[in-house]
CSV table of C-alpha atoms and ligand atoms in Angstrom, one decimal:
chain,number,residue,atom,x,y,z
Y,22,UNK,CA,38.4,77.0,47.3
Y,23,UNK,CA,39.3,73.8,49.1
Y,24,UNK,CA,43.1,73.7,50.0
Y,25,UNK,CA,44.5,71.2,48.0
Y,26,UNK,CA,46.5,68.2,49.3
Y,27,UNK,CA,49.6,66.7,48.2
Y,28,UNK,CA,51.3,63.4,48.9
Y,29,UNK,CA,55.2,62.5,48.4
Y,30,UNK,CA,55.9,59.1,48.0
Y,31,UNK,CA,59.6,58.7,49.3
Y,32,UNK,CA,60.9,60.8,51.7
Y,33,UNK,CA,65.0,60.8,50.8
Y,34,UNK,CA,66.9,64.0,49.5
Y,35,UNK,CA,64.3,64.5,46.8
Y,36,UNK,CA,61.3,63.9,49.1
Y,37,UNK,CA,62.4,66.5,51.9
Y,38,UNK,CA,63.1,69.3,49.4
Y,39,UNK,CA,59.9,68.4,47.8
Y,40,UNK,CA,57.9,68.8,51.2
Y,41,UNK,CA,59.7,72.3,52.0
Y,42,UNK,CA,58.9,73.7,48.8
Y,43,UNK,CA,55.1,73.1,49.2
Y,44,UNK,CA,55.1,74.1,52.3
Y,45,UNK,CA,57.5,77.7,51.2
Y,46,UNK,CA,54.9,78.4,48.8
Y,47,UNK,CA,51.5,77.2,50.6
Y,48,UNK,CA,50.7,75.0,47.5
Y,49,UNK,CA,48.5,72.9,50.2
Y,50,UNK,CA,48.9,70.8,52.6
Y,51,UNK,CA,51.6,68.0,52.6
Y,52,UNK,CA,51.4,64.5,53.4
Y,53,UNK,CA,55.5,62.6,53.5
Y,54,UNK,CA,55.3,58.4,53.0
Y,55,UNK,CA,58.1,56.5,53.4
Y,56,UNK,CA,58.7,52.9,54.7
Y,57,UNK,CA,61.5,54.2,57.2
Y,58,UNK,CA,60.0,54.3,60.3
Y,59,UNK,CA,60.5,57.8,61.6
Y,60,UNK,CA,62.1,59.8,58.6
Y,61,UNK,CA,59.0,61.0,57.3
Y,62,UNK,CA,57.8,61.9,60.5
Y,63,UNK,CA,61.2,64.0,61.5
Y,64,UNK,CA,61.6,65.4,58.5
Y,65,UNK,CA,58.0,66.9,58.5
Y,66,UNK,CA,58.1,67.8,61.9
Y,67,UNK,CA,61.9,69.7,61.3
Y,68,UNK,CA,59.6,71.2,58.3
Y,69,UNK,CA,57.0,72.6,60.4
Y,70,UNK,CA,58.7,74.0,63.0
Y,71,UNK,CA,60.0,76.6,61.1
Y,72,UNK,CA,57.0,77.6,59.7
Y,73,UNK,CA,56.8,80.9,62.0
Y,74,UNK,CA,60.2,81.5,60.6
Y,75,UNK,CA,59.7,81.6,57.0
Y,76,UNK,CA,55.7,82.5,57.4
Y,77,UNK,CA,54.1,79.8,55.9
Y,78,UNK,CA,50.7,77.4,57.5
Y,79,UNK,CA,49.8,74.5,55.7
Y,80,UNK,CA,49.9,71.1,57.9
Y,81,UNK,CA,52.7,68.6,56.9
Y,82,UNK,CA,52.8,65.0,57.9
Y,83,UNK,CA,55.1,62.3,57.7
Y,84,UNK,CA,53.4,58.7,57.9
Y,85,UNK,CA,54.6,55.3,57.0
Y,86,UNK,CA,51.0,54.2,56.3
Y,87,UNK,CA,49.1,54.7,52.6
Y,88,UNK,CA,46.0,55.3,54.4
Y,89,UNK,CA,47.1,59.0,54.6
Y,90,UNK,CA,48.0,60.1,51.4
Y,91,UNK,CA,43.6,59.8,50.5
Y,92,UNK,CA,42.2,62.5,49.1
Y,93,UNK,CA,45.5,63.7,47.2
Y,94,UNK,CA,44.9,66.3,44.5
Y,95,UNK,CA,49.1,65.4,43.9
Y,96,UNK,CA,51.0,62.2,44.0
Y,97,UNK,CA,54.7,63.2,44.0
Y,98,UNK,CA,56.8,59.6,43.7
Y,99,UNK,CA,60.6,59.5,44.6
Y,100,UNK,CA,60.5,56.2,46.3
Y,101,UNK,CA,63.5,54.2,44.8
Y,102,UNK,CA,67.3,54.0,45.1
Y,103,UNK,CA,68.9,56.9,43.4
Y,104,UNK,CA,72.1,56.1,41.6
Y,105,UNK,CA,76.0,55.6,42.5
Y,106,UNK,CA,78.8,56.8,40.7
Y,107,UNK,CA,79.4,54.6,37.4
Y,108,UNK,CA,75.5,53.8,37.3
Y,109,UNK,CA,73.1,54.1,34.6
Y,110,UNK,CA,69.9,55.3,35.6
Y,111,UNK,CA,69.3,52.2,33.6
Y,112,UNK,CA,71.0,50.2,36.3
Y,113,UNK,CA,68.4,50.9,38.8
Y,114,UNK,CA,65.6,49.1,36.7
Y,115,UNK,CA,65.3,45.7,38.7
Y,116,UNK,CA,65.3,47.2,42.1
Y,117,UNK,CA,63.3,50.4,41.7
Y,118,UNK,CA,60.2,48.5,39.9
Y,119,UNK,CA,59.9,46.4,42.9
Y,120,UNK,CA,59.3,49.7,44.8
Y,121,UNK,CA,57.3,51.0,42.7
Y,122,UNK,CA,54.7,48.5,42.2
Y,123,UNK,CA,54.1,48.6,45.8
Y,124,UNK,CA,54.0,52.3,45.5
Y,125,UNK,CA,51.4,52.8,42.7
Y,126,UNK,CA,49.1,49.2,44.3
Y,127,UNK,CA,49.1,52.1,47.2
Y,128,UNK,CA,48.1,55.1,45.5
Y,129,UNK,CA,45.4,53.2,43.2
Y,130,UNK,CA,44.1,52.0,46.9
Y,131,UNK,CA,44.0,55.0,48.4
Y,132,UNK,CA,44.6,58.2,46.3
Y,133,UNK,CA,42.3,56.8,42.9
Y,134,UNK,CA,41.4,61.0,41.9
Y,135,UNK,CA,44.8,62.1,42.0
Y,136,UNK,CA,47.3,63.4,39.6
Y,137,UNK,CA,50.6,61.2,39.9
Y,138,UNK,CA,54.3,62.9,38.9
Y,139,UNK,CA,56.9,60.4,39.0
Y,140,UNK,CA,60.8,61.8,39.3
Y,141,UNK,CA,62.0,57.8,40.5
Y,142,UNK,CA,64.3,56.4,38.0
Y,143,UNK,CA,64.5,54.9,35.4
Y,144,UNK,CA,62.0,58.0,34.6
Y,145,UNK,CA,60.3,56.4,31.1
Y,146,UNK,CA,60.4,53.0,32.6
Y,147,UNK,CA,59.0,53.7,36.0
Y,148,UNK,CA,55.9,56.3,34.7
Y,149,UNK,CA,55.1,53.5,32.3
Y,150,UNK,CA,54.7,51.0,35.0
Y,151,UNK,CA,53.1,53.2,37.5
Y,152,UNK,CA,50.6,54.3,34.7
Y,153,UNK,CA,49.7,49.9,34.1
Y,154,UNK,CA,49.6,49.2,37.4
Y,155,UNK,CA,47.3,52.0,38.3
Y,156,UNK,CA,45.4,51.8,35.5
Y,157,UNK,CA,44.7,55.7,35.6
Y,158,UNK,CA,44.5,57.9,32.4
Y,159,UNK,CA,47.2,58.3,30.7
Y,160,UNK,CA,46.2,62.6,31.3
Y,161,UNK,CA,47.0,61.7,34.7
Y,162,UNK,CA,50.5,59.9,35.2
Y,163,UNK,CA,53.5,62.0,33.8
Y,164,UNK,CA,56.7,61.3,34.9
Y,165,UNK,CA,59.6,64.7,35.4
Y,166,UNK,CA,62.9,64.7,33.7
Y,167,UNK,CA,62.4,67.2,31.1
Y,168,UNK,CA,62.3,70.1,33.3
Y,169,UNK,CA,65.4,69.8,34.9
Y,170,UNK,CA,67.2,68.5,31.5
Y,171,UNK,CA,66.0,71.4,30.2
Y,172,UNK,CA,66.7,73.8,32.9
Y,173,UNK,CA,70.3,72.4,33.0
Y,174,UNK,CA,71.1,73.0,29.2
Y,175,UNK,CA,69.8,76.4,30.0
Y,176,UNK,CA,72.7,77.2,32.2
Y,177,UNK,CA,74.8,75.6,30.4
Y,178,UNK,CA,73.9,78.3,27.8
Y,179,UNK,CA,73.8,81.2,30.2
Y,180,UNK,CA,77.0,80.7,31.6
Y,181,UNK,CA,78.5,80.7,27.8
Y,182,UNK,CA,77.5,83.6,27.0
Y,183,UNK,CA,77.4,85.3,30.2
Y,184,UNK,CA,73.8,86.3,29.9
Y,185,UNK,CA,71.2,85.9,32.8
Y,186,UNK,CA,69.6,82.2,32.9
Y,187,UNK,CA,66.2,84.0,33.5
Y,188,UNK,CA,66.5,85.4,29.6
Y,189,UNK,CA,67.3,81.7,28.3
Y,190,UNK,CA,64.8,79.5,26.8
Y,191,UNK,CA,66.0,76.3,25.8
Y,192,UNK,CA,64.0,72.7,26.0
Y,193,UNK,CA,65.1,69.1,25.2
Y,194,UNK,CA,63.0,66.2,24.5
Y,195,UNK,CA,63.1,62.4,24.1
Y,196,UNK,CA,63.8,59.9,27.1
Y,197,UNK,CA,65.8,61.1,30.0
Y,198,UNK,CA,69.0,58.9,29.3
Y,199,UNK,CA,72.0,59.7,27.6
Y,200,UNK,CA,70.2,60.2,24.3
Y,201,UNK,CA,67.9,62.9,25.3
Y,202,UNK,CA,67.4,65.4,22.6
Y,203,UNK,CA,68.2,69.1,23.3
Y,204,UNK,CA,66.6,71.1,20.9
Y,205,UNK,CA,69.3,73.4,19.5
Y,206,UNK,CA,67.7,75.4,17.1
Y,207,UNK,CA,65.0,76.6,19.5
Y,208,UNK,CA,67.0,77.7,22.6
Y,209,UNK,CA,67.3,81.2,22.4
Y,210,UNK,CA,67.8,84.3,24.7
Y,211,UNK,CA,64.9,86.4,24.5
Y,212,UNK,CA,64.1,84.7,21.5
Y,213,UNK,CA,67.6,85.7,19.5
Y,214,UNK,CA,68.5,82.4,18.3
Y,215,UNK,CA,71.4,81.1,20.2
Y,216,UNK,CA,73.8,79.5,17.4
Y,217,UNK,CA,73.4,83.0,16.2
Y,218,UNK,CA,74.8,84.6,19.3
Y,219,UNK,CA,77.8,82.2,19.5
Y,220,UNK,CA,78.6,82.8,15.8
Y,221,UNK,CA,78.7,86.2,16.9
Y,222,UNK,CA,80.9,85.5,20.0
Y,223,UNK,CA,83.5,83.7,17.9
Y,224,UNK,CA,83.5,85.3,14.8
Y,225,UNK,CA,83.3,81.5,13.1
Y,226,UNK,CA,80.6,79.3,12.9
Y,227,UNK,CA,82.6,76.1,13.0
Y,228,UNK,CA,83.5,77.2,16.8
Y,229,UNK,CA,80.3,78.3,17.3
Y,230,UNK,CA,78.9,74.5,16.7
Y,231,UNK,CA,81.9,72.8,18.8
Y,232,UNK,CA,81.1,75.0,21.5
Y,233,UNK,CA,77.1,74.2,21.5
Y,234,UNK,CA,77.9,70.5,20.8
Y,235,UNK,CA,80.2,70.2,24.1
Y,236,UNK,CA,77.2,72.2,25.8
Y,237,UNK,CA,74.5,69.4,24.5
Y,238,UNK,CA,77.3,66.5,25.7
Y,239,UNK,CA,77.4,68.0,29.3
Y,240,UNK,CA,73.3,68.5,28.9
Y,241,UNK,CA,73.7,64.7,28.4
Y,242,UNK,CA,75.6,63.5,31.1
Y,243,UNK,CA,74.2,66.6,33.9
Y,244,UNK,CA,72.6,64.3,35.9
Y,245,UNK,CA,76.0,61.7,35.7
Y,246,UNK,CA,78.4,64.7,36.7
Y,247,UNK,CA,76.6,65.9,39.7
Y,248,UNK,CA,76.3,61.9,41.0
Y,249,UNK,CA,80.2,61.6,40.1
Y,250,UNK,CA,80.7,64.7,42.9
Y,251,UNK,CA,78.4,63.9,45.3
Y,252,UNK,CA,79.7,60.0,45.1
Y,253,UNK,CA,76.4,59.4,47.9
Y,254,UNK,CA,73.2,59.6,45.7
Y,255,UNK,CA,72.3,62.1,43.0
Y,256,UNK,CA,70.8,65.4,42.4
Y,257,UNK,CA,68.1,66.3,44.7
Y,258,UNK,CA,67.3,70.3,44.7
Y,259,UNK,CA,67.0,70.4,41.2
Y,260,UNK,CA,64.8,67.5,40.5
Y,261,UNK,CA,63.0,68.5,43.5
Y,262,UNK,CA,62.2,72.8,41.7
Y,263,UNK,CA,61.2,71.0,38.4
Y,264,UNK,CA,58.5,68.7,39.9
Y,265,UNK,CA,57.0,71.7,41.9
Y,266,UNK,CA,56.7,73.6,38.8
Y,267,UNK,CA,54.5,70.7,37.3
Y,268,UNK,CA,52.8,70.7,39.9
Y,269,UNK,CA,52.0,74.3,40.7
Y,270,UNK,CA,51.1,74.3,36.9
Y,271,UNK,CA,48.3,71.5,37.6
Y,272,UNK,CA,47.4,72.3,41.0
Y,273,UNK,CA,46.7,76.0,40.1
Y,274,UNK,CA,45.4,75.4,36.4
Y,275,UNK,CA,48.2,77.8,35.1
Y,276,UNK,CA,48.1,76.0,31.6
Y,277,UNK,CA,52.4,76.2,31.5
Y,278,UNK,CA,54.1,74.5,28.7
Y,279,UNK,CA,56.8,72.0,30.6
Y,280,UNK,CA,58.7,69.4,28.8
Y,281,UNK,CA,56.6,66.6,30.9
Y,282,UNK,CA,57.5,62.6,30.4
Y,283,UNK,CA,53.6,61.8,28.5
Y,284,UNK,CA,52.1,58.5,26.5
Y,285,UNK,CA,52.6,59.5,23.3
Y,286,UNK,CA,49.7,58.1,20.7
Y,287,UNK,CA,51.4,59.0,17.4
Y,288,UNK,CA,52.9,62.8,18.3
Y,289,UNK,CA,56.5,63.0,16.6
Y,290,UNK,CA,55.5,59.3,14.9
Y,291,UNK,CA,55.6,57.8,18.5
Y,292,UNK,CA,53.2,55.4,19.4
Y,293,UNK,CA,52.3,53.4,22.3
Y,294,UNK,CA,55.4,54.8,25.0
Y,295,UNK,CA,56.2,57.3,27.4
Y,296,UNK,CA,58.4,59.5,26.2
Y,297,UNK,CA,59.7,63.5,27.2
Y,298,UNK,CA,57.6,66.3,24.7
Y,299,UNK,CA,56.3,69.8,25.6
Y,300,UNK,CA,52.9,69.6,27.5
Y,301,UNK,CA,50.3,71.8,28.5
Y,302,UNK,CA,50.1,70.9,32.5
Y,303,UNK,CA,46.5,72.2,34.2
Y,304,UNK,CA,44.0,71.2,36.3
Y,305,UNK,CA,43.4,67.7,34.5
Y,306,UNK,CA,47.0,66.9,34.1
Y,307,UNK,CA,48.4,66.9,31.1
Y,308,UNK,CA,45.7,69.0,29.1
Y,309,UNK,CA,47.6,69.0,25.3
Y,310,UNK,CA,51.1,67.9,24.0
Y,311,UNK,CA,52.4,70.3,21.7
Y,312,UNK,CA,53.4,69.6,18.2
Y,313,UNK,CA,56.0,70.8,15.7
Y,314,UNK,CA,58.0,69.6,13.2
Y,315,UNK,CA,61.1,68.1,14.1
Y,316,UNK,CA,63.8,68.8,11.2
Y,317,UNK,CA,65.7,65.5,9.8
Y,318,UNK,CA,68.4,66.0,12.5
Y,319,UNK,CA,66.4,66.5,15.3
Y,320,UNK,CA,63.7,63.3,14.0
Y,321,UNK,CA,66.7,60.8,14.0
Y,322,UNK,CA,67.7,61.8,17.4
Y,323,UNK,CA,64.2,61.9,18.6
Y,324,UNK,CA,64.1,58.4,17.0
Y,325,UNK,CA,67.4,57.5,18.9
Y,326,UNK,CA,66.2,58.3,22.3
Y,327,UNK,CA,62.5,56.6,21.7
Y,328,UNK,CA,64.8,53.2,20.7
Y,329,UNK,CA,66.2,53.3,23.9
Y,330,UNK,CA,62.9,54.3,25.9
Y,331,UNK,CA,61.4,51.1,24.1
Y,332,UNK,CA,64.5,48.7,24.8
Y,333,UNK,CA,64.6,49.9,28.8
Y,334,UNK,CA,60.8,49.5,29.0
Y,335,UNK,CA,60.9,46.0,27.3
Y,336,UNK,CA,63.5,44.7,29.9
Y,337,UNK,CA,60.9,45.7,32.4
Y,338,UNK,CA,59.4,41.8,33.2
L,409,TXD,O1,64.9,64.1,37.2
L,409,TXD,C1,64.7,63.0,37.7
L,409,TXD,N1,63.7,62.3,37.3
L,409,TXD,C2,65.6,62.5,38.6
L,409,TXD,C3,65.3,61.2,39.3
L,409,TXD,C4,66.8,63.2,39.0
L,409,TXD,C5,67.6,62.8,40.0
L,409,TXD,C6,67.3,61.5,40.7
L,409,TXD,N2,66.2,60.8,40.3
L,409,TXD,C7,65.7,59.6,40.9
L,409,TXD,O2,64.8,59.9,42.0
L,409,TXD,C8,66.8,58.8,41.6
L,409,TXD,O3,67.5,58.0,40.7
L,409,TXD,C9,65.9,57.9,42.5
L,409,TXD,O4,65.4,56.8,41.8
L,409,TXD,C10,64.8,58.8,42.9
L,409,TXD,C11,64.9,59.3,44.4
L,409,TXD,O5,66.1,60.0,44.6
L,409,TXD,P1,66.5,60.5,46.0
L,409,TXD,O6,67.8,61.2,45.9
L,409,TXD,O7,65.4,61.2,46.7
L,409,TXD,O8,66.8,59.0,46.7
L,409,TXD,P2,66.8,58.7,48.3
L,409,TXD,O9,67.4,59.8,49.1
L,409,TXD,O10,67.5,57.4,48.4
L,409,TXD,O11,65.3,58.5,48.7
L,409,TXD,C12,64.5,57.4,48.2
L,409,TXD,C13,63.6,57.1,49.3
L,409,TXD,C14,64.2,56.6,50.6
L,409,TXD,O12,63.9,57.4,51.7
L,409,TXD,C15,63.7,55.2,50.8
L,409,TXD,O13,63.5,54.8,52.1
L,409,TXD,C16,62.4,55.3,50.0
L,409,TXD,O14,62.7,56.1,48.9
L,409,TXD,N3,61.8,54.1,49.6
L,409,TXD,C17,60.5,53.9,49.6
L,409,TXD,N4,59.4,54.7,49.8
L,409,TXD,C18,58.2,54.2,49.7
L,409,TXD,N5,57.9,52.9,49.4
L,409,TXD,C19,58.9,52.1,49.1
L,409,TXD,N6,58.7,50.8,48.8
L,409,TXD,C20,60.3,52.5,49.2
L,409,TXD,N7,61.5,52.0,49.0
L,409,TXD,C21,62.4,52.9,49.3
């Protein structure tokens, strides 16, 4: 089998992590673009020096020139300025879909077979333009958020109830803004329904709903707390471990079923946007998008969060 190639578009926080963790588990080689002259380059060089340290041999390179990323099996984009404290994602609209038009005119040049997962924000806007200006199937642009919401409401759970995070399932779906839809009466721990497990921890299920509602609000505003500590950009490791999992499920056909940013075509009555639902991710990108029934609740909320995907992506002009 040929080794696969993958290219990162944007080499900031989320870039570097990005490159070490392709390179920590050999998932091909690794090509770095970003227009700073030199980061790219150091960070891929830092990268490769150590790999007789932690074993690994793929070749990494940074560039500042398109031409390299050809051939990409993988288009990773972080290009764009992350947020500062008191932003909305939303904020970053203007600037970021400047960037990214540049970006995607480069990978339609240059990478026209590959598989593009964009992480910049604003997530649904910035997969819906990369997708147009592309022009590539809609199979093969998918934008990341849902892993990571969904990995945060996770551990959110998991630390309530004092139970390993590896034995909690727990998803959410919709846009990745402040209406994002955690799906509460699916996140379970080994498949016991949570609610019922907090029920049991407080004796009363009035608590029991307080207690998850706080843990959906936090869920909410995850990405908001971590920017308010680090006051100089915003999350980086973890949207960095949720794209690689997209992309290890493509680049090695694994058939996983991630919460993935996809153009919906009438799945949960959504037609025509990009919005966060579970997706089978293999070799052809985004292979099937899984449906269920939403219940009343969890329809208006998915409704809520669609609204808001449609009035970000409208301002897009
Ligand atoms: O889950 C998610 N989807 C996210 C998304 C979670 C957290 C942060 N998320 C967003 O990712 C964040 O709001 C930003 O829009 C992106 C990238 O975040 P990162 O923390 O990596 O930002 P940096 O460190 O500022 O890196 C951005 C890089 C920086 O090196 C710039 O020089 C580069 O983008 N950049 C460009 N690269 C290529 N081409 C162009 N035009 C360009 N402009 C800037």
């Amino acid at each position: 089998m040929a080794r696969k190639k993958i290219s990162l578009i944007g080499g900031g926080q989320i870039g570097g992590v990005l490159a070490q963790l392709c390179a920590l588990r050999e998932l091909g080689d690794v090509v770095l673009f970003d227009i700073v002259e030199g980061l790219p380059q150091g960070k891929m060089l830092d990268i490769a020096e150590v790999g007789p340290v932690d074993r690994y041999d793929v070749n990494l390179k940074g560039t500042n020139s398109y031409e390299d990323i050809k051939d990409s099996d993988i288009v990773i984009v972080t290009a764009g300025l992350p947020r500062k404290p008191g932003m909305s994602r939303d904020d970053l609209i203007e600037v970021n879909s400047k960037i990214m038009t540049s970006v995607a005119e480069g990978i339609k040049t240059y990478a026209p077979n590959s598989i593009i997962i964009v992480i910049s924000n604003p997530l649904d806007a910035m997969v819906t333009l990369c997708q147009k200006i592309t022009g590539f199937p809609y199979n093969r642009v998918i934008g990341q958020a849902g892993v990571l919401d969904s990995a945060r409401f996770a551990t959110f759970i998991a630390w309530e109830l004092g139970v390993s995070v590896k034995d909690v399932t727990a998803m959410t779906l919709g846009g990745h803004g402040d209406d994002m839809v955690p799906l509460v009466r699916y996140a379970s721990v080994n498949g016991i329904p949570v609610m019922e497990l907090l029920e049991q921890k407080y004796n009363d299920a009035e608590k029991a709903k307080e207690v998850m509602a706080a843990m959906v609000k936090r869920t909410r505003g995850a990405g908001g707390e971590v920017v308010a500590l680090l006051k100089t950009g915003s999350a980086f490791y973890s949207p960095a471990s949720s794209a690689i999992a997209m992309a290890e499920s493509i680049l090695k056909d694994q058939k996983r079923v991630l919460p993935t940013c996809c153009f919906l075509q009438g799945e949960f009555g959504v037609n025509g946007f990009y919005v966060g639902v579970p997706a089978v991710l293999g070799e052809k990108g985004v292979e099937n998008i899984i449906q269920f029934k939403l219940d009343a609740e969890e329809q208006a909320m998915m409704d809520k969060s669609v609204a808001a995907v449609k009035e970000l992506v409208g301002s897009m002009k």
